[in-house]
PDB file of N, CA and C in Angstrom:
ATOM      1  N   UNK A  77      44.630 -21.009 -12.337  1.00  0.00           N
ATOM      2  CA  UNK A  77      43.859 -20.807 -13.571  1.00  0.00           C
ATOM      3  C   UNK A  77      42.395 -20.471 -13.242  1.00  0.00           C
ATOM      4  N   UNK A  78      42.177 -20.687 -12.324  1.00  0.00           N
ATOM      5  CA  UNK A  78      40.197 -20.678 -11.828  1.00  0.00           C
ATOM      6  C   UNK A  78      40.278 -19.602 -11.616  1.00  0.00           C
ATOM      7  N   UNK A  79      41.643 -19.216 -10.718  1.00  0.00           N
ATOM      8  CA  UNK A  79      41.308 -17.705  -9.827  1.00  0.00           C
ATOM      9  C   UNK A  79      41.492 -16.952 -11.083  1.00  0.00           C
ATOM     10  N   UNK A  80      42.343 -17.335 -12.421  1.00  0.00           N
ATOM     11  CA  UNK A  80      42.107 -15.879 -13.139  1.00  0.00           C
ATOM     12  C   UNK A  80      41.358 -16.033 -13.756  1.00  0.00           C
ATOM     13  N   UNK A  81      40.753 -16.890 -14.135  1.00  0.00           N
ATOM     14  CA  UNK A  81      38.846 -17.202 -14.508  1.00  0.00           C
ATOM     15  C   UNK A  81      37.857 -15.998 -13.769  1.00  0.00           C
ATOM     16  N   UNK A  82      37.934 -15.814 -12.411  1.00  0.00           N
ATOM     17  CA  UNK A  82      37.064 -15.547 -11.203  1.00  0.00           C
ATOM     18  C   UNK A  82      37.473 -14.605 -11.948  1.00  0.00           C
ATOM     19  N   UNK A  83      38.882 -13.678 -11.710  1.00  0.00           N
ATOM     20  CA  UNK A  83      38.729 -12.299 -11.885  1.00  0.00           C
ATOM     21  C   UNK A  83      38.434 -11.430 -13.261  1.00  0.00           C
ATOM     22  N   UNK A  84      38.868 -12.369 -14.335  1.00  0.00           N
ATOM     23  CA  UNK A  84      38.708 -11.796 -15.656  1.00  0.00           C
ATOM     24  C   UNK A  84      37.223 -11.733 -15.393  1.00  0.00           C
ATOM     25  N   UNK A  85      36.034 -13.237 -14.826  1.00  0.00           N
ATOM     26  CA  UNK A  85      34.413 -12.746 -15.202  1.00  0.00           C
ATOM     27  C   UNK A  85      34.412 -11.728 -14.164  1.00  0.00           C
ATOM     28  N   UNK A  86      34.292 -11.239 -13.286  1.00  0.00           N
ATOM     29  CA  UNK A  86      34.232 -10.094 -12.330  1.00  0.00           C
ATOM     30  C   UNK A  86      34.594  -8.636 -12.405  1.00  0.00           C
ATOM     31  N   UNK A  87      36.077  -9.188 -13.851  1.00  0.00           N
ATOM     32  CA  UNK A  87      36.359  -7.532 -14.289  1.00  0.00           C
ATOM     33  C   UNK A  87      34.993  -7.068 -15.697  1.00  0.00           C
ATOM     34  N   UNK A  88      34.844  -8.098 -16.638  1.00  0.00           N
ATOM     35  CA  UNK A  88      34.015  -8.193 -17.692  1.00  0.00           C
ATOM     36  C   UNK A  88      32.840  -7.609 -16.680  1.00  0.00           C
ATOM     37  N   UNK A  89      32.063  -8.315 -15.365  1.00  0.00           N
ATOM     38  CA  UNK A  89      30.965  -7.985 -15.193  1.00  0.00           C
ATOM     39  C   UNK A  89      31.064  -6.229 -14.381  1.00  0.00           C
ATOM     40  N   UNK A  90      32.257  -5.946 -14.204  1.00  0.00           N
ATOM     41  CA  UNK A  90      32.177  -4.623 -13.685  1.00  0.00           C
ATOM     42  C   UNK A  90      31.750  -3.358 -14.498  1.00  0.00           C
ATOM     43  N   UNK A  91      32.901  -4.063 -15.859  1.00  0.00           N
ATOM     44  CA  UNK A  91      32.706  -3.106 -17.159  1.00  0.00           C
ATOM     45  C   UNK A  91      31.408  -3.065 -17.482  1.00  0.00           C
ATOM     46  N   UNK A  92      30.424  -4.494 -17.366  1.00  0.00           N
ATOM     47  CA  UNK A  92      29.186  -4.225 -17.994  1.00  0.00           C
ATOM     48  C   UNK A  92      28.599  -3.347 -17.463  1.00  0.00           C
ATOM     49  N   UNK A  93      28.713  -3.306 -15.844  1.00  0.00           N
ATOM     50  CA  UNK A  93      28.143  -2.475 -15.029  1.00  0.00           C
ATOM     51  C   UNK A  93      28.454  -1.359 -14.929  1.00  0.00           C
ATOM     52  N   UNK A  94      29.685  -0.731 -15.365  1.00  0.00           N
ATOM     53  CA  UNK A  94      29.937   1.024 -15.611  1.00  0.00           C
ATOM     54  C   UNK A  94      28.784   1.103 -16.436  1.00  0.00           C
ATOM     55  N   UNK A  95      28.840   0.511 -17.561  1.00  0.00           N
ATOM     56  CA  UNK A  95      28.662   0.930 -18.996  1.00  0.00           C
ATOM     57  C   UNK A  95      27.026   1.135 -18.583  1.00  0.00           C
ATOM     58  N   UNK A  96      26.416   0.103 -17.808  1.00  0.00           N
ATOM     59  CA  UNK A  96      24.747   0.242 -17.796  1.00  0.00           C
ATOM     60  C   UNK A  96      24.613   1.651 -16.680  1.00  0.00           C
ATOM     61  N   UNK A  97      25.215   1.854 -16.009  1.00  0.00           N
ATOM     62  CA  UNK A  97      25.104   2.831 -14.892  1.00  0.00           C
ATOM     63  C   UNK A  97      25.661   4.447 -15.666  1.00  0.00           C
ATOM     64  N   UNK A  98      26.277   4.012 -16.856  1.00  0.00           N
ATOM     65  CA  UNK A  98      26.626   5.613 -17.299  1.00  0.00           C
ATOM     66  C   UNK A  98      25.344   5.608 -18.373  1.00  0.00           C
ATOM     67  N   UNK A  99      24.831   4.900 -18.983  1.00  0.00           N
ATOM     68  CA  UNK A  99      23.433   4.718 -19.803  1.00  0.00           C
ATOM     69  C   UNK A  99      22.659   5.169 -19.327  1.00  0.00           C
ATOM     70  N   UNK A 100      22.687   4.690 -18.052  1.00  0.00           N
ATOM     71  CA  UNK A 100      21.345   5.316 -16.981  1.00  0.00           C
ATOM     72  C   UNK A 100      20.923   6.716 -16.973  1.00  0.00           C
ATOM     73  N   UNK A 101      22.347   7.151 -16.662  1.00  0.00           N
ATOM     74  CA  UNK A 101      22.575   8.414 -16.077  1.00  0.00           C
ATOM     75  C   UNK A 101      22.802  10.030 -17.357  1.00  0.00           C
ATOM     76  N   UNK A 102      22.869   8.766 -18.633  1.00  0.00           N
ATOM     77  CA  UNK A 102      22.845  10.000 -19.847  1.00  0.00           C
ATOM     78  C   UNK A 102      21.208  10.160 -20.245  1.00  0.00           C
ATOM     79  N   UNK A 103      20.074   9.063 -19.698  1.00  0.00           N
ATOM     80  CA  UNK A 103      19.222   9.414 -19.933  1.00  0.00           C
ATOM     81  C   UNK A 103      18.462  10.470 -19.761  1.00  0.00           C
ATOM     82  N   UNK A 104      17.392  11.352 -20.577  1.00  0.00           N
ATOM     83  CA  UNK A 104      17.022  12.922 -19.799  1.00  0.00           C
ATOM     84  C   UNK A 104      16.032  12.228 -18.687  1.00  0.00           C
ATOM     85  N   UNK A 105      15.705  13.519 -17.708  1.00  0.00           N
ATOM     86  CA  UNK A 105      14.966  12.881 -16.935  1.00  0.00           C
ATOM     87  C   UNK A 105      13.890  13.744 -17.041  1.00  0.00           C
ATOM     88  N   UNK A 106      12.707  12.991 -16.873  1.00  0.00           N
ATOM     89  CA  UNK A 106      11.461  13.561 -17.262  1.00  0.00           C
ATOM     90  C   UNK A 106      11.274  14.726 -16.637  1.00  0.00           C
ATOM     91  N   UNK A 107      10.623  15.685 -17.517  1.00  0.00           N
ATOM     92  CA  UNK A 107      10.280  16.793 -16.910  1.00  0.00           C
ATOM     93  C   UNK A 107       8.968  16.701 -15.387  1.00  0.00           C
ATOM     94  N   UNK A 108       9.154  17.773 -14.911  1.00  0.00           N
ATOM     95  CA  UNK A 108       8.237  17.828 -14.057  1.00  0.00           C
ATOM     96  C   UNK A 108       7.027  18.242 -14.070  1.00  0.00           C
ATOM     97  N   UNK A 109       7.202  19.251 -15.452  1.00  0.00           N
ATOM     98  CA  UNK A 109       5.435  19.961 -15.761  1.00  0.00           C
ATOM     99  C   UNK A 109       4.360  18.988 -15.950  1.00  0.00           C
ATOM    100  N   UNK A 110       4.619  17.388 -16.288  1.00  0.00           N
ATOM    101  CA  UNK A 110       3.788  17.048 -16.702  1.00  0.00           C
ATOM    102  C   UNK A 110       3.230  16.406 -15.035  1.00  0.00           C
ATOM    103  N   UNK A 111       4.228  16.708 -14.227  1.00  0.00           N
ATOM    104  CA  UNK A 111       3.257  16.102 -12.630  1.00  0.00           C
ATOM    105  C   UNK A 111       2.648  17.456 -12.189  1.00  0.00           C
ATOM    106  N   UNK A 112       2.845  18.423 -12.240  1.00  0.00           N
ATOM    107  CA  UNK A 112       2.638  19.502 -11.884  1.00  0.00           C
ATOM    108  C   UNK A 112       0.809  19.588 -13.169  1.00  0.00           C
ATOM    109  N   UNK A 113       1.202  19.255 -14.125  1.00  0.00           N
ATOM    110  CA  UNK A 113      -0.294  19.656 -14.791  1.00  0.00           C
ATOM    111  C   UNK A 113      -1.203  18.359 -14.273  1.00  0.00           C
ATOM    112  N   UNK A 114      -0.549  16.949 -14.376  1.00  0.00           N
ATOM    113  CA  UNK A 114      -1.633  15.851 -13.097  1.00  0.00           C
ATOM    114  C   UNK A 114      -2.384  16.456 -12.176  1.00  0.00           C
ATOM    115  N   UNK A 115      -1.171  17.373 -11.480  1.00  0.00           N
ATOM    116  CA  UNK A 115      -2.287  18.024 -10.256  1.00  0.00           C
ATOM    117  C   UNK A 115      -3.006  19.110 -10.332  1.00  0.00           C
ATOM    118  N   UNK A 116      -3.190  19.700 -11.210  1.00  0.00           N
ATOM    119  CA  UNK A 116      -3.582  21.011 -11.509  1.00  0.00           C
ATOM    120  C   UNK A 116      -5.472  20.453 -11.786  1.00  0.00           C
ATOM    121  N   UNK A 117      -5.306  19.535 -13.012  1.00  0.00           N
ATOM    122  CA  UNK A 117      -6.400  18.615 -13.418  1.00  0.00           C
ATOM    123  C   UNK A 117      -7.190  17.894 -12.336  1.00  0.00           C
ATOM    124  N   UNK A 118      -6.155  17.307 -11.300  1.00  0.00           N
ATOM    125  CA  UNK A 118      -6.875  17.002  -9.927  1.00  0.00           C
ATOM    126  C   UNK A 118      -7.016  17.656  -9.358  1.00  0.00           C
ATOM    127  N   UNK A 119      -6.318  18.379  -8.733  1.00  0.00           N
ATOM    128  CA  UNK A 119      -7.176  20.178  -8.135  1.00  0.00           C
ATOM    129  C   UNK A 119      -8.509  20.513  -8.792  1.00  0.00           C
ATOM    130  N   UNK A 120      -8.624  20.673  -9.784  1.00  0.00           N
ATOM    131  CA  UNK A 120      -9.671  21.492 -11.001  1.00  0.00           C
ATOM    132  C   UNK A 120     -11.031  20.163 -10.398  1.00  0.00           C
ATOM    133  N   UNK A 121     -10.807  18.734 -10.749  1.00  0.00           N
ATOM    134  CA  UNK A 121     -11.671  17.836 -10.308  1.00  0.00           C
ATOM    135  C   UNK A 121     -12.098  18.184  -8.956  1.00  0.00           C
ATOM    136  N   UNK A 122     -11.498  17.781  -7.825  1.00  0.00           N
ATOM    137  CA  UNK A 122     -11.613  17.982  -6.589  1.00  0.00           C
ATOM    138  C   UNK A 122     -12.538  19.313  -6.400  1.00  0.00           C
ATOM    139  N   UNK A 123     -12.295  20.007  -6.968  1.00  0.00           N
ATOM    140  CA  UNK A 123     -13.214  21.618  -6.638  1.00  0.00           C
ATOM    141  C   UNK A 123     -15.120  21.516  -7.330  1.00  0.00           C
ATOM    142  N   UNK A 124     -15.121  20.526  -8.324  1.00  0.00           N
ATOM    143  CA  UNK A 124     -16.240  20.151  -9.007  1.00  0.00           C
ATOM    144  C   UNK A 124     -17.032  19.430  -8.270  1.00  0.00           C
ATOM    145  N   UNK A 125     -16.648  18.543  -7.080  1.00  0.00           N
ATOM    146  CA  UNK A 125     -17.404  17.372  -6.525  1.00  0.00           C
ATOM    147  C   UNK A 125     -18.096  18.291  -5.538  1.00  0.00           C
ATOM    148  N   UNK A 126     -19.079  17.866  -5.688  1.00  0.00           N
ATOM    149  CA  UNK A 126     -20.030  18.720  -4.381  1.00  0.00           C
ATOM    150  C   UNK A 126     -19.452  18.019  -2.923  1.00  0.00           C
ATOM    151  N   UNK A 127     -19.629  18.792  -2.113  1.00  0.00           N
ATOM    152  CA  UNK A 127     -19.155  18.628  -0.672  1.00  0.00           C
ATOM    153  C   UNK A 127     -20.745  17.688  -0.147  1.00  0.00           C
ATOM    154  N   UNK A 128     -20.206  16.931   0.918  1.00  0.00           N
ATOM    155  CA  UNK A 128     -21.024  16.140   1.472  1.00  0.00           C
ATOM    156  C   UNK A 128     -22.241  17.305   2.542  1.00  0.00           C
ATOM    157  N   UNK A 129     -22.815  16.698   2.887  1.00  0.00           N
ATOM    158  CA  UNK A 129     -23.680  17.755   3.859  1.00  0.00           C
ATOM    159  C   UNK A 129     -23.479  17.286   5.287  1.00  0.00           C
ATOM    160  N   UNK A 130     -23.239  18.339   6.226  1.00  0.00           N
ATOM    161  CA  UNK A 130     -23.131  18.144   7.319  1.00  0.00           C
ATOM    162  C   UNK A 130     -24.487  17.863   8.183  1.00  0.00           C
ATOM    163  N   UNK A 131     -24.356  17.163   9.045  1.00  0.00           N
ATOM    164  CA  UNK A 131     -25.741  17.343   9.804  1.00  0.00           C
ATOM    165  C   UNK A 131     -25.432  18.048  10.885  1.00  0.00           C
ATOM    166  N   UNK A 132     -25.908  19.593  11.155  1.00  0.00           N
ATOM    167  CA  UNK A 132     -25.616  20.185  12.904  1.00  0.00           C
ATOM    168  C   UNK A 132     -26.836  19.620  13.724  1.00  0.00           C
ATOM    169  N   UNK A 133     -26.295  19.201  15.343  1.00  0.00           N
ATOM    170  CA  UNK A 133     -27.597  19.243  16.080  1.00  0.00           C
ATOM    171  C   UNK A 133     -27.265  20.006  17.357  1.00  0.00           C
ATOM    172  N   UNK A 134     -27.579  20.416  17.062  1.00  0.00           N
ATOM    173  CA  UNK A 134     -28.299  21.801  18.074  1.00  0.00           C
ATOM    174  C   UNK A 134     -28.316  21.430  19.229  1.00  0.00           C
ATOM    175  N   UNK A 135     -27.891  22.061  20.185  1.00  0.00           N
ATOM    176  CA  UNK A 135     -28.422  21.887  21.869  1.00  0.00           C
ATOM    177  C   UNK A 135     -29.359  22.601  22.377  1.00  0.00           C
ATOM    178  N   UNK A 136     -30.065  21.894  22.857  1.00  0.00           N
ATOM    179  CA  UNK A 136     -31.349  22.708  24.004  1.00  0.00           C
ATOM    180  C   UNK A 136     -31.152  23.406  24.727  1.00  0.00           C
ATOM    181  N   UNK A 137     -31.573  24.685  25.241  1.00  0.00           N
ATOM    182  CA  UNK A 137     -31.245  25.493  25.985  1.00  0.00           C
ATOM    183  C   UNK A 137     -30.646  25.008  27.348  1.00  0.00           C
ATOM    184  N   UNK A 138     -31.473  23.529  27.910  1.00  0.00           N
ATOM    185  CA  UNK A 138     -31.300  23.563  29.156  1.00  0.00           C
ATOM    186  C   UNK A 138     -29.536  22.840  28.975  1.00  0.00           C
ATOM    187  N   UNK A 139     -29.800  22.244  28.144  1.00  0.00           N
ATOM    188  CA  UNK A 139     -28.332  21.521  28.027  1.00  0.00           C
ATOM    189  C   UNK A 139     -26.943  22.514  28.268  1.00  0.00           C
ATOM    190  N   UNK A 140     -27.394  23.762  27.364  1.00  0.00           N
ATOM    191  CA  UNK A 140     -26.477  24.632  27.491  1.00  0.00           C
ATOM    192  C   UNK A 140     -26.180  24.901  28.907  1.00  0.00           C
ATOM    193  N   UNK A 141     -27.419  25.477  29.150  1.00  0.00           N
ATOM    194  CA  UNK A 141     -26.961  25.706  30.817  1.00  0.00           C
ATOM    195  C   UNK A 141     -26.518  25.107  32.025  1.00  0.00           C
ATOM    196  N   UNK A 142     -26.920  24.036  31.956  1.00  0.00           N
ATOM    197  CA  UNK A 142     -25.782  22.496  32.694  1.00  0.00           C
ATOM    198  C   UNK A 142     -24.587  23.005  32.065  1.00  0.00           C
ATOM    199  N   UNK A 143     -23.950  22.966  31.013  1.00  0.00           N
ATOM    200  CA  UNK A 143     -22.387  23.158  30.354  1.00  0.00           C
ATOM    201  C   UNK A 143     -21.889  24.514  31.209  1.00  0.00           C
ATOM    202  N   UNK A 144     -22.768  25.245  31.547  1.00  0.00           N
ATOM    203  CA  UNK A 144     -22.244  26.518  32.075  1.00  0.00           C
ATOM    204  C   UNK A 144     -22.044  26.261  33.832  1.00  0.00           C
ATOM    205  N   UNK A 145     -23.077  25.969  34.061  1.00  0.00           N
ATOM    206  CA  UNK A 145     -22.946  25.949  35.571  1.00  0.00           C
ATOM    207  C   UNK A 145     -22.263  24.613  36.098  1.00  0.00           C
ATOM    208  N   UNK A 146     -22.116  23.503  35.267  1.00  0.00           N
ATOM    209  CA  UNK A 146     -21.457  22.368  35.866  1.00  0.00           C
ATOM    210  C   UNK A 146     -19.469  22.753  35.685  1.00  0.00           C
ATOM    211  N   UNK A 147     -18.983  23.309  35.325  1.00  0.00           N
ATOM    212  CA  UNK A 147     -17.698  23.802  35.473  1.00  0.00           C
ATOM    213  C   UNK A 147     -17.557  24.422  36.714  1.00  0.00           C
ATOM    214  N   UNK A 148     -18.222  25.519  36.810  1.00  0.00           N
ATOM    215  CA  UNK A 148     -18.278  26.417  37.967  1.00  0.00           C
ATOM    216  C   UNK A 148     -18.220  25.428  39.640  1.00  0.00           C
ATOM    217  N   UNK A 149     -19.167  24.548  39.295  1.00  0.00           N
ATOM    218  CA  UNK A 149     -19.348  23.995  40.484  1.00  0.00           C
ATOM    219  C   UNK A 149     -18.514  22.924  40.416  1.00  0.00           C
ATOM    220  N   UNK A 150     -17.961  22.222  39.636  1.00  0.00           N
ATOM    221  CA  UNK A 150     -16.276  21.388  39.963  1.00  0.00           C
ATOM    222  C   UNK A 150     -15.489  21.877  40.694  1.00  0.00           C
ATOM    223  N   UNK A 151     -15.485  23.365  40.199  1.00  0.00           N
ATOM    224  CA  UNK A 151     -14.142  24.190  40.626  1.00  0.00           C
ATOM    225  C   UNK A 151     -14.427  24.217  41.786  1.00  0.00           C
ATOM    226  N   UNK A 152     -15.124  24.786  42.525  1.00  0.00           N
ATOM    227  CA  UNK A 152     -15.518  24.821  43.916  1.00  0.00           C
ATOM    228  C   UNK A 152     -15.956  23.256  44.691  1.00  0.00           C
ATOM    229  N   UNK A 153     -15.953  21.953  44.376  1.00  0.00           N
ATOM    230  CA  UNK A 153     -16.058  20.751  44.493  1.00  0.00           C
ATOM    231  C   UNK A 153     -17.181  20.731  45.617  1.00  0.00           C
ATOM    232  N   UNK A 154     -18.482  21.520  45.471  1.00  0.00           N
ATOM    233  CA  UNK A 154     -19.500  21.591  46.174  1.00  0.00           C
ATOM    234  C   UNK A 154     -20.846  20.527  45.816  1.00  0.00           C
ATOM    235  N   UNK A 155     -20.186  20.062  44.467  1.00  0.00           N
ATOM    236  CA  UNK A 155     -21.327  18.933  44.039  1.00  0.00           C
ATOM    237  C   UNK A 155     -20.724  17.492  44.375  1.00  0.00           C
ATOM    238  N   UNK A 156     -21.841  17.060  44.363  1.00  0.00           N
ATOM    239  CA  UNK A 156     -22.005  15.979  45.361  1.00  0.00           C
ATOM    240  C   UNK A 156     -21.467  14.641  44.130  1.00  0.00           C
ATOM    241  N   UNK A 157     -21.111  14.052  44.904  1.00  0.00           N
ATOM    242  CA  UNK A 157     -20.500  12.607  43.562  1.00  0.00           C
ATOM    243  C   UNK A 157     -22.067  12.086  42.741  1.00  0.00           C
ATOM    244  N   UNK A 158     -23.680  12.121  43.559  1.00  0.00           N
ATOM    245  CA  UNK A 158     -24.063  11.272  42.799  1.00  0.00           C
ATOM    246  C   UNK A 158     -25.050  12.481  41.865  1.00  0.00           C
ATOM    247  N   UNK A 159     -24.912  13.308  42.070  1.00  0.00           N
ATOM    248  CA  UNK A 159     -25.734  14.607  40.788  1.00  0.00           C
ATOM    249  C   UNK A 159     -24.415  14.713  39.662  1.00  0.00           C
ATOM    250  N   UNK A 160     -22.684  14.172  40.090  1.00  0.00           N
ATOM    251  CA  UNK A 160     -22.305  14.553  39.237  1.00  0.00           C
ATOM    252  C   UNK A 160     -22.624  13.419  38.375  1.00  0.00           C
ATOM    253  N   UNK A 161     -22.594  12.159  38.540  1.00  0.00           N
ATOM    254  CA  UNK A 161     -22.740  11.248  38.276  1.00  0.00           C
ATOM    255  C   UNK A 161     -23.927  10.386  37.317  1.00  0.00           C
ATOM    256  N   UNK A 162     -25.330  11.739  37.807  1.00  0.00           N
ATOM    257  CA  UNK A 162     -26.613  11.469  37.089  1.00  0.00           C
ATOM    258  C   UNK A 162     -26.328  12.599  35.785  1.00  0.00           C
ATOM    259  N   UNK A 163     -25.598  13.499  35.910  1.00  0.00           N
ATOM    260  CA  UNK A 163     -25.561  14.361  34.716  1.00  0.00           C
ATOM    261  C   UNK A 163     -24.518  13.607  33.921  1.00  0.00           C
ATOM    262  N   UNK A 164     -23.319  12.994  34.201  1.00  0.00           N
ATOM    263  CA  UNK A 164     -22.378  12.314  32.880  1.00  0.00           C
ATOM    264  C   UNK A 164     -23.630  11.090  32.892  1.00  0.00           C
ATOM    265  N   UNK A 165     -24.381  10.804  33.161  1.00  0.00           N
ATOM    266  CA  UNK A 165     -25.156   9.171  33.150  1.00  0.00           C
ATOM    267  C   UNK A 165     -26.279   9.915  31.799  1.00  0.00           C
ATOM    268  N   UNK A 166     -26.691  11.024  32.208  1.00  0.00           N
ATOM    269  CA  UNK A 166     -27.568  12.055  31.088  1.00  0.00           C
ATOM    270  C   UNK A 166     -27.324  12.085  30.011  1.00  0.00           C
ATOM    271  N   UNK A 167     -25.748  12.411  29.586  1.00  0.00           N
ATOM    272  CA  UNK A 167     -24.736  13.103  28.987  1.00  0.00           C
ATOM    273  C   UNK A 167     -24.673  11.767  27.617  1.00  0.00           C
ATOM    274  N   UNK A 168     -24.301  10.777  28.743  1.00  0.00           N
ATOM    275  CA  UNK A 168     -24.119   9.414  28.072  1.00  0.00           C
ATOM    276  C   UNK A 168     -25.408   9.190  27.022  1.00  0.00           C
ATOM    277  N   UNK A 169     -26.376   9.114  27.591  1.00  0.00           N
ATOM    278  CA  UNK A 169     -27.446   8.395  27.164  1.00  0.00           C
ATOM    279  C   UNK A 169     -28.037   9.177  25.771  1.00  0.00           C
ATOM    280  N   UNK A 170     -27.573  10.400  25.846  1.00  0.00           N
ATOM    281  CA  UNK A 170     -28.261  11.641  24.595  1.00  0.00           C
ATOM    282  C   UNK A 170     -26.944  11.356  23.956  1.00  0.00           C
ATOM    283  N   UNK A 171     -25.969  10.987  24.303  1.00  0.00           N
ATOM    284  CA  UNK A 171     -25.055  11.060  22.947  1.00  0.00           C
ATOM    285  C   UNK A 171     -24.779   9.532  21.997  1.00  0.00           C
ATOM    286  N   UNK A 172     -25.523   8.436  23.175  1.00  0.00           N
ATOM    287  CA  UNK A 172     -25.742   7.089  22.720  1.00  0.00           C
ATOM    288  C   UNK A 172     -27.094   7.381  21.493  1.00  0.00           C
ATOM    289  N   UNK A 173     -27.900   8.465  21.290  1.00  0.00           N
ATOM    290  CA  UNK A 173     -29.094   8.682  20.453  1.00  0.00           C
ATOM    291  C   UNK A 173     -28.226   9.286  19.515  1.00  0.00           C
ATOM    292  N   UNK A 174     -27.776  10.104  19.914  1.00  0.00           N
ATOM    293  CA  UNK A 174     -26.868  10.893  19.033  1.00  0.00           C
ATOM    294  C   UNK A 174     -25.955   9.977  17.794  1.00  0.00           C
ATOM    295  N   UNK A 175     -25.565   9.375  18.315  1.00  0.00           N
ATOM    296  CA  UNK A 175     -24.813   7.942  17.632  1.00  0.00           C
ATOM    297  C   UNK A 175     -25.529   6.863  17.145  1.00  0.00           C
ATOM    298  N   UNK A 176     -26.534   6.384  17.404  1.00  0.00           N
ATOM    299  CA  UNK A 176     -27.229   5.507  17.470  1.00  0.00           C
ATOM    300  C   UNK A 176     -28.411   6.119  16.019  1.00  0.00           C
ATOM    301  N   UNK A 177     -28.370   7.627  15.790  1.00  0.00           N
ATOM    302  CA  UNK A 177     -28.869   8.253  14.954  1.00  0.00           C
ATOM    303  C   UNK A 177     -27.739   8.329  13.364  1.00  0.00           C
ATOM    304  N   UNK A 178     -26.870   8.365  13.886  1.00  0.00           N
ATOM    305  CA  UNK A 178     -25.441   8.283  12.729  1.00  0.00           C
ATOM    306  C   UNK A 178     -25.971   7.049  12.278  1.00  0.00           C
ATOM    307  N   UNK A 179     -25.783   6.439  12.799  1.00  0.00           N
ATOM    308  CA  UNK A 179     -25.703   4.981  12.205  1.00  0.00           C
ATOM    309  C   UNK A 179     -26.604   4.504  11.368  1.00  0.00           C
ATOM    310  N   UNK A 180     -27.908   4.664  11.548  1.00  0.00           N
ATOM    311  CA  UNK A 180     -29.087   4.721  11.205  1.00  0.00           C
ATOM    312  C   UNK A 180     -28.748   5.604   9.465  1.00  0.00           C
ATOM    313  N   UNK A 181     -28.067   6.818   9.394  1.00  0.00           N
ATOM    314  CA  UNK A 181     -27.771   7.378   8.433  1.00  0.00           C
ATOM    315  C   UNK A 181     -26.751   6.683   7.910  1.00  0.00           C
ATOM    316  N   UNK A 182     -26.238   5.892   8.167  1.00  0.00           N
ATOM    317  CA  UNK A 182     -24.879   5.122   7.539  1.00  0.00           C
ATOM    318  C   UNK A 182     -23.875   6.143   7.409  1.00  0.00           C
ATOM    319  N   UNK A 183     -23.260   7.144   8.719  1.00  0.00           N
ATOM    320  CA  UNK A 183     -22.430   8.009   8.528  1.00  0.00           C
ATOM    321  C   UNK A 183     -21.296   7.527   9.088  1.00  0.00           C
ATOM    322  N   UNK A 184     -21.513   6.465  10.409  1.00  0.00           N
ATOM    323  CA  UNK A 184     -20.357   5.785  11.145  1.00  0.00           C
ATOM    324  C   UNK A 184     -20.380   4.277  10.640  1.00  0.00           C
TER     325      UNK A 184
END
């Protein structure tokens, strides 16, 4: 008697469950124009906001020219460990200003 208890509530709860799952499925489903016009409106926004400003900084001539001639002379491994060593020590220290200048702007 229990077990046909068990199965009669199990058949009742199956039926409920067609019945909510074919409900579901006769519902329409929302169109899409209205996500498609969301983004159109956010596109349209996005194009209005002014762009942030970049800061460029410029390299010094001489800087440039270290960038040129310090490749050249790797390749040929004619420089010496401690000139290579004082130019990344250079390198370091102007880009620690460099950074050390961000910050100061509250950009990093």
């Amino acid at each position: 008697e229990k077990l046909k208890q068990q199965k009669e509530y199990a058949k009742q709860i199956k039926e409920h469950n067609m019945k909510n799952i074919a409900s579901v499925q006769r519902l329409p489903a929302k169109p899409q124009l209205v996500s498609s016009v969301s983004r159109q409106k956010a596109l349209e926004y996005a194009k209005k906001i002014p762009r942030p400003k970049t800061f460029v900084i410029r390299q010094s001539d001489e800087e440039v020219k270290e960038q040129r001639v310090l490749p050249q002379t790797l390749k040929e491994d004619s420089l010496p460990q401690i000139a290579l060593l004082e130019t990344l020590l250079n390198r370091h220290e102007k880009e620690k200003q460099i950074v050390a200048a961000f910050r100061t702007l509250h950009i990093l």
